[in-house]
Coordinates of C-alpha atoms in Angstrom, one line a residue:
M1 CA 113.2 171.2 104.2
S2 CA 112.1 167.6 103.8
E3 CA 113.8 165.6 101.1
L4 CA 112.2 165.6 97.7
N5 CA 111.3 162.2 96.2
C6 CA 111.5 162.7 92.4
T7 CA 110.2 159.2 91.7
A8 CA 107.0 159.5 93.7
P9 CA 103.6 160.5 92.2
V10 CA 103.1 164.3 92.4
D11 CA 100.1 164.1 94.6
K12 CA 102.1 162.1 97.1
L13 CA 105.1 164.4 97.4
P14 CA 105.8 165.6 100.9
K15 CA 104.6 169.0 101.8
Q16 CA 107.2 171.7 101.6
E17 CA 106.5 174.0 104.5
S18 CA 109.4 176.5 104.1
P19 CA 110.6 176.2 100.5
T20 CA 113.9 177.8 99.5
P21 CA 113.4 180.5 96.9
N22 CA 114.4 179.5 93.4
N23 CA 113.5 181.5 90.4
N24 CA 113.7 178.5 88.1
A25 CA 111.4 176.2 90.1
M26 CA 107.7 176.0 89.8
P27 CA 105.7 177.3 92.7
L28 CA 105.5 174.5 95.2
S29 CA 101.9 175.5 96.0
I30 CA 101.0 174.2 92.5
I31 CA 102.6 170.9 93.3
T32 CA 101.2 170.3 96.8
Q33 CA 97.7 171.6 96.3
T34 CA 95.0 169.4 97.6
D35 CA 93.7 166.9 95.1
T36 CA 90.0 167.7 94.4
R37 CA 89.1 164.3 93.0
D38 CA 86.3 162.6 94.9
K39 CA 87.2 159.8 97.3
W40 CA 85.3 157.0 98.9
S41 CA 84.0 158.0 102.3
K42 CA 85.0 154.5 103.7
K43 CA 87.0 151.6 102.5
M44 CA 83.9 149.4 102.8
D45 CA 82.0 151.6 100.3
F46 CA 84.6 150.7 97.7
L47 CA 84.6 147.0 98.5
L48 CA 80.8 146.7 98.4
S49 CA 80.7 148.6 95.2
V50 CA 83.2 146.2 93.5
I51 CA 81.4 143.2 95.0
G52 CA 78.1 144.6 93.9
F53 CA 79.3 145.1 90.4
A54 CA 80.9 141.6 90.1
V55 CA 78.0 139.7 91.7
D56 CA 75.1 140.2 89.3
L57 CA 72.2 138.2 87.9
G58 CA 74.5 136.0 86.0
N59 CA 75.9 134.6 89.3
V60 CA 72.4 133.3 90.1
W61 CA 71.6 131.6 86.9
R62 CA 74.6 131.3 84.6
F63 CA 77.1 129.5 87.0
P64 CA 74.6 126.8 88.2
Y65 CA 73.5 126.1 84.6
I66 CA 77.0 126.0 83.2
C67 CA 78.3 123.9 86.2
Y68 CA 75.8 121.1 85.8
Q69 CA 76.1 121.2 82.0
N70 CA 79.9 120.8 82.1
G71 CA 80.4 118.0 84.6
G72 CA 79.0 119.1 88.0
G73 CA 81.6 119.0 90.7
A74 CA 84.3 118.3 88.1
F75 CA 83.7 121.7 86.5
L76 CA 85.1 123.3 89.6
I77 CA 88.6 122.2 88.5
P78 CA 88.7 124.1 85.2
Y79 CA 86.8 127.0 86.8
T80 CA 89.4 127.3 89.6
I81 CA 92.3 127.1 87.2
M82 CA 90.9 129.7 84.9
A83 CA 90.2 132.0 87.9
I84 CA 93.7 131.7 89.3
F85 CA 95.6 132.1 86.0
G86 CA 93.3 134.3 84.1
G87 CA 90.4 136.1 85.9
V88 CA 92.0 137.2 89.1
P89 CA 95.3 138.5 87.5
L90 CA 93.2 140.7 85.1
F91 CA 91.0 141.8 88.0
Y92 CA 94.1 142.8 90.0
M93 CA 95.6 144.6 87.1
E94 CA 92.6 146.8 86.5
L95 CA 92.3 147.7 90.2
A96 CA 96.0 148.7 90.3
L97 CA 95.8 150.7 87.0
G98 CA 92.8 152.7 88.2
Q99 CA 94.2 153.4 91.6
F100 CA 97.7 154.5 90.4
H101 CA 96.7 156.7 87.5
R102 CA 93.4 157.9 89.1
M103 CA 91.6 158.2 85.8
G104 CA 88.7 156.7 83.9
A105 CA 88.9 154.3 80.9
I106 CA 89.4 157.0 78.3
P107 CA 92.1 159.4 79.6
I108 CA 94.1 156.7 81.4
W109 CA 95.6 155.6 78.1
K110 CA 97.5 158.9 77.8
R111 CA 99.5 157.6 80.8
I112 CA 99.9 154.0 79.6
C113 CA 100.1 153.9 75.8
P114 CA 98.3 156.7 73.9
I115 CA 97.8 154.9 70.6
F116 CA 95.4 152.5 72.4
K117 CA 93.1 155.3 73.7
G118 CA 90.4 153.9 71.4
I119 CA 90.0 151.1 73.9
G120 CA 88.5 153.6 76.3
F121 CA 85.9 154.7 73.7
A122 CA 85.1 151.1 72.8
I123 CA 84.5 150.3 76.5
C124 CA 82.0 153.2 76.8
I125 CA 80.1 152.1 73.7
I126 CA 79.9 148.5 75.0
A127 CA 78.7 149.8 78.4
L128 CA 76.0 151.7 76.6
Y129 CA 74.8 148.6 74.8
V130 CA 74.7 146.7 78.1
S131 CA 72.6 149.4 79.7
F132 CA 70.1 149.2 76.8
Y133 CA 69.2 145.6 77.7
Y134 CA 70.4 144.9 81.2
N135 CA 68.1 147.4 82.9
T136 CA 65.2 145.9 81.0
I137 CA 65.8 142.6 82.7
I138 CA 65.7 144.5 86.1
A139 CA 62.4 146.0 84.9
W140 CA 61.0 142.5 84.4
A141 CA 62.1 141.7 87.9
L142 CA 60.3 144.8 89.2
F143 CA 57.1 143.8 87.4
Y144 CA 57.3 140.4 89.1
F145 CA 58.0 142.1 92.4
Y146 CA 54.9 144.2 92.1
S147 CA 52.8 141.2 91.0
S148 CA 53.9 139.2 94.0
F149 CA 52.0 141.4 96.5
T150 CA 48.9 139.1 96.3
E151 CA 47.6 136.3 98.4
T152 CA 47.8 133.9 95.4
L153 CA 50.6 134.5 93.0
P154 CA 49.3 135.1 89.5
W155 CA 51.5 132.5 87.9
T156 CA 50.1 129.7 90.1
N157 CA 47.1 128.7 88.0
C158 CA 45.6 128.8 84.6
D159 CA 42.5 130.9 85.5
N160 CA 43.8 134.3 84.3
P161 CA 42.8 136.4 81.3
W162 CA 46.2 135.8 79.6
N163 CA 46.2 132.1 79.8
T164 CA 45.5 129.9 76.8
P165 CA 43.9 126.4 76.4
N166 CA 47.5 125.0 76.4
C167 CA 48.0 126.1 79.9
T168 CA 48.5 123.0 82.1
N169 CA 49.1 123.2 85.8
Y170 CA 50.7 119.8 86.6
F171 CA 52.7 120.7 89.7
G172 CA 52.2 118.0 92.3
K173 CA 49.5 116.2 90.2
S174 CA 50.1 112.8 88.8
N175 CA 47.1 112.4 86.6
I176 CA 47.9 115.3 84.2
T177 CA 48.7 114.6 80.6
W178 CA 51.5 116.8 79.3
S179 CA 51.8 117.3 75.5
N180 CA 54.3 119.1 73.3
Y181 CA 52.0 122.1 73.2
S182 CA 51.4 122.3 77.0
K183 CA 52.6 125.4 78.8
S184 CA 53.0 125.9 82.5
P185 CA 51.2 128.9 84.2
A186 CA 54.6 130.4 85.1
E187 CA 55.7 130.2 81.4
E188 CA 52.5 131.9 80.2
F189 CA 52.7 134.6 82.8
Y190 CA 56.3 135.4 81.7
T191 CA 55.8 135.2 77.9
R192 CA 52.2 136.6 77.7
K193 CA 51.6 138.8 80.7
V194 CA 55.1 140.3 81.3
L195 CA 56.6 140.2 77.8
G196 CA 53.5 140.1 75.6
I197 CA 55.7 138.2 73.1
H198 CA 52.8 136.5 71.5
E199 CA 51.8 139.9 69.9
A200 CA 55.2 140.2 68.1
D201 CA 56.2 138.4 64.9
G202 CA 59.9 138.3 65.7
L203 CA 62.5 141.0 65.0
D204 CA 60.7 141.8 61.7
D205 CA 57.8 143.1 63.7
V206 CA 58.4 143.7 67.4
G207 CA 55.0 145.4 68.0
G208 CA 54.2 148.3 70.2
L209 CA 55.6 149.3 73.6
R210 CA 54.6 147.5 76.8
W211 CA 53.6 150.5 78.9
Q212 CA 53.8 148.5 82.2
L213 CA 57.4 147.7 81.5
L214 CA 58.1 151.3 80.4
F215 CA 56.9 152.5 83.8
C216 CA 59.0 149.9 85.6
L217 CA 62.1 150.9 83.6
F218 CA 61.4 154.6 84.4
I219 CA 61.4 153.7 88.1
I220 CA 64.7 151.8 87.7
F221 CA 66.5 154.7 86.0
T222 CA 65.1 157.1 88.5
I223 CA 66.8 155.1 91.3
V224 CA 70.0 154.8 89.2
Y225 CA 70.1 158.6 88.7
F226 CA 69.7 159.6 92.3
S227 CA 72.3 157.0 93.3
L228 CA 74.9 158.3 90.9
W229 CA 74.3 162.0 90.5
K230 CA 76.5 163.1 93.3
G231 CA 79.3 160.6 92.7
V232 CA 80.8 157.9 94.9
K233 CA 79.8 159.6 98.1
T234 CA 76.1 158.8 97.3
S235 CA 76.6 155.5 95.4
G236 CA 78.9 154.3 98.2
K237 CA 76.0 154.7 100.6
V238 CA 73.4 153.0 98.4
V239 CA 75.5 149.9 97.9
W240 CA 75.3 149.2 101.7
V241 CA 71.8 148.1 100.9
T242 CA 72.0 146.8 97.3
A243 CA 75.2 144.8 97.8
T244 CA 74.3 143.3 101.2
L245 CA 70.6 142.5 100.8
P246 CA 71.2 139.8 98.2
Y247 CA 73.3 137.8 100.7
V248 CA 70.6 138.0 103.3
V249 CA 68.0 136.8 100.8
L250 CA 70.3 134.0 99.5
L251 CA 70.8 132.7 103.0
I252 CA 67.0 132.7 103.6
L253 CA 66.3 130.9 100.3
L254 CA 69.1 128.5 100.9
I255 CA 67.7 127.5 104.3
R256 CA 64.2 127.2 102.9
G257 CA 65.4 125.2 99.9
A258 CA 67.4 122.8 102.0
T259 CA 64.2 122.0 104.0
L260 CA 62.1 121.1 100.9
P261 CA 61.3 117.5 100.0
G262 CA 63.7 116.3 97.3
A263 CA 66.3 119.1 97.9
W264 CA 69.0 116.4 98.2
R265 CA 68.3 115.2 94.7
G266 CA 69.0 118.6 93.3
I267 CA 72.3 119.0 95.3
L268 CA 73.5 115.6 94.1
F269 CA 72.7 116.5 90.6
Y270 CA 74.5 119.8 90.9
L271 CA 77.7 118.4 92.5
R272 CA 78.0 114.9 91.1
P273 CA 81.3 115.0 89.1
K274 CA 81.4 113.8 85.6
W275 CA 85.2 113.4 85.2
E276 CA 85.0 112.5 81.5
K277 CA 83.9 116.0 80.8
L278 CA 87.3 117.4 81.6
T279 CA 88.6 116.1 78.3
D280 CA 86.1 118.2 76.4
T281 CA 87.5 121.5 75.2
T282 CA 84.1 123.2 75.4
V283 CA 84.1 122.7 79.2
W284 CA 87.4 124.7 79.5
V285 CA 86.0 127.4 77.2
D286 CA 82.9 127.7 79.3
A287 CA 85.0 127.9 82.5
A288 CA 87.2 130.7 81.0
A289 CA 84.2 132.6 79.7
Q290 CA 82.3 132.2 83.0
I291 CA 85.1 133.5 85.2
F292 CA 85.8 136.4 82.8
F293 CA 82.2 137.6 82.7
S294 CA 81.7 136.9 86.4
L295 CA 84.7 139.1 87.5
G296 CA 84.1 141.7 84.9
P297 CA 87.5 143.1 83.9
G298 CA 87.4 145.2 80.7
F299 CA 84.2 146.9 81.3
G300 CA 86.0 150.0 82.7
V301 CA 84.2 149.6 86.0
L302 CA 87.2 148.5 88.1
L303 CA 89.3 151.3 86.6
A304 CA 86.6 153.8 87.6
L305 CA 85.9 152.5 91.1
S306 CA 89.5 152.1 92.1
S307 CA 90.4 155.6 90.8
Y308 CA 88.7 157.1 93.8
N309 CA 90.8 155.1 96.2
P310 CA 93.6 156.5 98.4
F311 CA 97.0 156.1 96.6
H312 CA 98.4 153.7 99.1
N313 CA 95.2 151.5 99.4
N314 CA 96.1 147.8 99.4
C315 CA 94.4 147.0 96.0
Y316 CA 96.2 143.6 96.0
R317 CA 94.3 142.5 99.1
D318 CA 91.1 144.0 97.7
A319 CA 91.5 142.0 94.4
L320 CA 91.9 138.7 96.3
I321 CA 89.0 139.4 98.7
T322 CA 86.4 140.6 96.1
S323 CA 87.2 138.0 93.5
A324 CA 87.0 135.2 96.2
V325 CA 83.6 136.6 97.4
N326 CA 82.4 136.6 93.8
C327 CA 83.4 133.1 93.0
L328 CA 82.0 131.7 96.3
T329 CA 78.7 133.5 95.7
S330 CA 78.4 131.8 92.3
F331 CA 79.0 128.4 94.0
V332 CA 76.5 129.0 96.8
S333 CA 73.9 130.3 94.3
G334 CA 74.0 126.8 92.8
F335 CA 72.7 125.3 96.0
V336 CA 69.9 127.9 96.2
I337 CA 68.8 127.0 92.7
F338 CA 69.3 123.2 92.7
T339 CA 67.6 122.6 96.1
V340 CA 64.5 124.1 94.5
L341 CA 65.0 122.2 91.3
G342 CA 65.3 119.0 93.3
Y343 CA 62.0 119.9 95.0
M344 CA 60.3 120.4 91.6
A345 CA 61.5 117.1 90.4
E346 CA 60.2 115.4 93.5
M347 CA 56.8 117.0 93.1
R348 CA 56.5 116.2 89.4
G349 CA 57.8 112.7 89.8
V350 CA 60.6 113.2 87.2
E351 CA 64.3 113.4 87.1
V352 CA 66.1 116.7 88.1
E353 CA 67.6 116.8 84.6
D354 CA 64.0 117.2 83.2
V355 CA 63.4 120.4 85.2
A356 CA 66.9 121.9 84.8
K357 CA 66.6 122.5 81.1
D358 CA 65.8 126.2 81.3
K359 CA 68.7 128.6 81.1
G360 CA 69.2 132.3 81.1
P361 CA 66.3 134.5 82.2
S362 CA 63.9 131.6 81.8
L363 CA 65.5 130.0 84.9
L364 CA 64.9 133.2 86.9
F365 CA 61.5 134.1 85.5
I366 CA 59.8 130.7 84.9
T367 CA 61.4 127.8 86.7
Y368 CA 62.3 129.3 90.0
P369 CA 59.0 131.4 90.3
E370 CA 57.0 128.2 89.5
A371 CA 58.7 126.4 92.4
I372 CA 58.2 129.3 94.8
A373 CA 54.5 129.5 93.9
N374 CA 54.0 126.0 95.2
M375 CA 55.8 126.5 98.5
M376 CA 54.2 127.4 101.8
G377 CA 54.6 131.2 102.3
S378 CA 55.0 131.6 98.5
T379 CA 54.1 135.3 98.6
F380 CA 56.9 136.1 101.0
F381 CA 59.5 134.1 99.1
A382 CA 58.5 135.6 95.8
I383 CA 58.8 139.1 97.2
I384 CA 62.3 138.7 98.6
F385 CA 63.5 136.7 95.6
F386 CA 62.6 139.4 93.1
L387 CA 63.8 142.1 95.5
M388 CA 67.2 140.3 95.5
M389 CA 67.2 140.2 91.7
I390 CA 66.5 144.0 91.5
T391 CA 69.3 144.8 93.9
L392 CA 71.7 142.5 92.2
G393 CA 70.9 144.2 88.9
L394 CA 71.1 147.7 90.3
D395 CA 74.6 147.2 91.6
S396 CA 75.9 146.2 88.2
T397 CA 74.1 149.1 86.6
F398 CA 75.7 151.5 89.0
G399 CA 79.1 150.1 88.1
G400 CA 78.5 150.1 84.3
L401 CA 77.3 153.7 84.2
E402 CA 79.9 154.9 86.6
A403 CA 82.5 153.6 84.2
I404 CA 81.1 155.8 81.4
I405 CA 80.7 158.8 83.8
T406 CA 84.2 158.7 85.1
A407 CA 85.8 158.1 81.7
V408 CA 84.0 161.0 80.0
M409 CA 84.3 163.4 82.9
D410 CA 88.0 162.7 83.3
E411 CA 88.5 163.2 79.6
Y412 CA 86.7 166.6 79.5
P413 CA 87.1 168.0 83.0
H414 CA 87.0 171.6 81.9
I415 CA 83.5 171.1 80.6
L416 CA 81.9 168.6 82.9
S417 CA 83.7 168.9 86.3
K418 CA 81.0 171.3 87.7
R419 CA 78.1 169.7 85.7
R420 CA 78.1 166.1 86.9
E421 CA 74.3 166.1 87.8
W422 CA 73.4 167.3 84.3
F423 CA 75.8 164.9 82.6
V424 CA 74.4 161.9 84.6
L425 CA 70.9 163.0 83.7
G426 CA 71.8 163.2 80.0
L427 CA 73.4 159.8 80.2
V428 CA 70.4 158.2 81.9
I429 CA 68.1 159.7 79.3
V430 CA 70.2 158.3 76.5
C431 CA 70.2 154.8 78.2
F432 CA 66.4 155.0 78.7
T433 CA 65.8 156.0 75.1
G434 CA 68.1 153.3 73.8
S435 CA 66.2 150.7 75.9
L436 CA 62.8 151.5 74.2
S437 CA 63.2 148.7 71.6
T438 CA 63.6 146.2 74.4
L439 CA 60.3 147.3 75.9
T440 CA 58.2 146.3 72.9
H441 CA 56.2 143.1 72.6
G442 CA 59.2 141.5 70.9
G443 CA 61.7 143.2 73.2
A444 CA 63.0 139.9 74.6
Y445 CA 64.3 139.2 71.1
V446 CA 66.2 142.5 71.1
V447 CA 67.6 141.7 74.6
K448 CA 69.0 138.4 73.4
L449 CA 70.6 140.0 70.3
L450 CA 72.2 142.8 72.3
E451 CA 73.4 140.4 74.9
Q452 CA 75.0 138.0 72.3
Y453 CA 76.7 140.6 70.1
G454 CA 76.9 143.9 72.1
A455 CA 78.9 142.6 75.0
G456 CA 80.2 139.2 74.0
C457 CA 83.3 138.9 71.8
P458 CA 83.9 142.7 71.7
I459 CA 84.6 143.1 75.4
I460 CA 86.9 140.0 75.4
A461 CA 88.8 141.5 72.4
V462 CA 89.1 144.8 74.2
V463 CA 90.5 143.2 77.4
F464 CA 92.9 141.2 75.3
L465 CA 94.3 144.4 73.8
E466 CA 94.3 146.1 77.2
A467 CA 96.5 143.3 78.6
I468 CA 98.8 143.5 75.7
A469 CA 99.1 147.2 75.9
V470 CA 99.9 147.2 79.6
S471 CA 102.2 144.2 79.7
W472 CA 104.1 144.6 76.4
F473 CA 104.0 148.4 75.5
Y474 CA 103.7 150.1 78.9
G475 CA 106.0 147.4 80.2
I476 CA 105.6 144.9 82.9
Q477 CA 108.6 146.3 84.9
R478 CA 107.2 149.8 84.8
F479 CA 103.8 148.6 85.9
S480 CA 105.4 146.6 88.7
N481 CA 107.2 149.7 89.9
D482 CA 103.9 151.5 89.9
V483 CA 102.4 148.8 92.1
K484 CA 105.4 149.0 94.4
S485 CA 105.1 152.7 94.8
M486 CA 101.5 152.2 96.0
L487 CA 101.8 149.1 98.1
G488 CA 105.4 149.1 99.2
F489 CA 106.1 145.8 97.5
A490 CA 106.3 144.7 93.9
P491 CA 104.1 141.9 92.4
G492 CA 105.6 138.5 92.5
I493 CA 106.8 136.5 89.5
F494 CA 103.5 134.6 89.3
W495 CA 101.6 137.8 88.6
K496 CA 104.1 139.0 86.1
I497 CA 104.0 135.8 84.1
C498 CA 100.2 135.8 84.2
W499 CA 100.1 139.5 82.9
V500 CA 102.7 139.0 80.2
A501 CA 101.7 135.6 78.8
I502 CA 99.0 133.5 80.6
S503 CA 96.2 136.1 80.8
P504 CA 96.6 137.2 77.1
A505 CA 96.6 133.5 76.1
F506 CA 93.6 133.0 78.3
L507 CA 91.7 135.7 76.5
A508 CA 92.9 134.6 73.0
F509 CA 91.6 131.1 73.9
I510 CA 88.1 132.5 74.6
I511 CA 88.1 134.7 71.5
V512 CA 89.1 132.0 69.1
S513 CA 86.7 129.5 70.6
S514 CA 83.8 131.9 70.6
L515 CA 84.4 132.8 66.9
M516 CA 84.6 129.2 65.9
N517 CA 81.4 128.3 67.8
Q518 CA 78.6 130.6 66.9
P519 CA 75.4 128.7 67.2
P520 CA 72.3 130.2 65.6
L521 CA 70.3 132.3 68.0
A522 CA 66.9 131.1 69.2
L523 CA 64.5 132.2 71.9
F524 CA 61.5 130.1 72.9
D525 CA 60.1 128.8 69.6
Y526 CA 61.6 131.6 67.5
Q527 CA 64.6 131.0 65.3
Y528 CA 66.4 134.3 64.5
P529 CA 66.6 135.0 60.8
E530 CA 70.0 135.0 59.0
W531 CA 70.1 138.7 58.6
T532 CA 70.3 139.2 62.4
T533 CA 73.8 137.7 62.3
S534 CA 75.0 140.5 60.1
V535 CA 73.2 143.0 62.3
G536 CA 74.9 141.4 65.3
F537 CA 78.4 141.7 63.9
L538 CA 77.7 145.3 63.0
I539 CA 76.7 146.0 66.6
G540 CA 79.9 144.3 67.8
A541 CA 82.0 146.2 65.2
S542 CA 80.5 149.5 66.1
S543 CA 82.3 149.5 69.5
F544 CA 85.5 147.7 68.5
I545 CA 86.1 149.9 65.4
W546 CA 87.0 152.8 67.6
I547 CA 90.3 151.2 68.5
P548 CA 91.8 151.1 64.9
V549 CA 90.2 154.4 64.0
Y550 CA 91.9 156.2 66.9
M551 CA 95.2 154.5 66.1
V552 CA 95.0 155.9 62.6
Y553 CA 93.9 159.3 63.9
K554 CA 96.8 159.4 66.4
L555 CA 99.4 158.5 63.8
V556 CA 98.1 161.0 61.2
W557 CA 98.0 164.0 63.6
T558 CA 101.3 163.3 65.4
P559 CA 104.2 165.2 63.7
G560 CA 107.4 163.6 62.5
S561 CA 108.5 160.6 60.5
L562 CA 106.6 157.3 60.8
K563 CA 109.2 155.9 63.2
E564 CA 109.1 159.1 65.3
R565 CA 105.3 159.0 65.3
L566 CA 105.2 155.4 66.5
A567 CA 107.7 156.2 69.2
V568 CA 105.6 159.1 70.4
C569 CA 102.3 157.2 70.2
V570 CA 103.4 154.3 72.3
R571 CA 105.2 156.4 74.9
P572 CA 103.1 157.6 77.9
E573 CA 102.4 161.3 77.6
K574 CA 103.6 163.7 80.3
T575 CA 100.9 165.6 82.0
M576 CA 101.2 169.1 83.6
R577 CA 101.8 167.4 86.9
D578 CA 104.7 165.4 85.4
Q579 CA 106.2 168.6 84.0
Q580 CA 105.9 170.3 87.3
L581 CA 107.6 167.4 89.1
D582 CA 110.4 167.5 86.5
S583 CA 110.9 171.2 87.2
M584 CA 111.0 170.6 90.9
C585 CA 113.5 167.8 90.5
M586 CA 115.8 169.9 88.3
A587 CA 115.5 172.9 90.7
S588 CA 116.5 170.7 93.6
E589 CA 119.6 169.4 92.0
P590 CA 122.8 171.0 93.4

């Protein structure tokens, strides 16, 4: 008989081909049965899924904007430091946790620190809020994609039914007078044709549904459903298209942008270092927030995706590769954006700074489309640009919903294990219904509110508690032993210091800075009323509140004195597999 390793995970124990009879031992067939959990068909399926989740629409607009706002090339210094000491360690931690425990964001806490199980519920609520607005942005891109199949792009001129007398097409024209009321054709197409925001009076009256966007969102969720309904074996195939196509498009747009007149002006503006900015605390806060939201720890996605890996998969190497690809994609996206902004500045006869004022979705739906409309071959470049946006968005949606699916199905396997298709359908219907308010004429105002409060501070606070729970309660030595059992080597001192001290401090730094700097919300010419701040904090609290609620629940229902309850609640629970392993180890003792 082969030697029994009582410290190895149960599903990795060697097969016992001719067990010695022992009346006190558990049947070895129970221990060595084949694990029925889904697994990735190929290693590349997993890597593309992680990269696809991490590289999203924010990489295309948020990094370039934040970079030039915070010192250009000088911003790369705080960005790199925050990545090395904060973002990548958290990224590595989540991949390792998911792969070792092979559970989603809710049940995994039974194996780490049960009293923090509310973190899993909070993550799922946040993921729902993200799905309510993020897929609407993809629906906007789909609307643009459909509208691009014309010889003349509809946001090229002011001769359309939705245009107003304020519409002014000044691109490439030197004799046009521009006033404070003037609007470009691209801006009016976005605000009036796509959003229909002129028919809303703000959040007090968001108006009716935009049926065109409703149909676009239905198509998006249909794609999402049939990509996720069978598990990682189907989504792992879809990402071969959705995760790789954006890089092909980025390369095409980069080459085209580099050949445009004035492209060099945009690149210089993007990279010119402003060293004095490094003394500004805001720059470091922005760098920390950017790397955190770019890599995406805390959303439960990395836990879910890595939980389908083989036990001995090298998640350390995966963490380094995927985080490096993500950061490099953000950097390269800046060249794609700013070569075109330099071209716009050249054609308008203004400074690059004057055309780089737009941020957020406006950069993707107004500024860049306007530049594309005035290129040779504009229809082709518009089609591939919005196709890239759709695929970037879909990858992140796949990851966000898979986090919910894996967490809930792992928590209730006796109910959902054979009903994945129906559960995914129900989840998609809930997400679609929750998105309806973002499809109204004032839906863009709702999107901004959910983005600001639904997934801002709450997710950072959740990851902060996650890092504390793993490093301080579960124990950094125990976690390091888990990693060693998977990889064959323990994490170095650098990673341990980051997990115990630097990464939590990194997150606390973002939380405090975010709470101290809460500028009033505004979108276009609309200033959000004061009551929306209260609504926003309620949205944020509705997810985070699950953490203390579950703590109280766990303490109340655990028997014993308060000291005994606390001891039980912070100690990892033993599963049936652990009990079976203990029985085997006891039976194997002489």
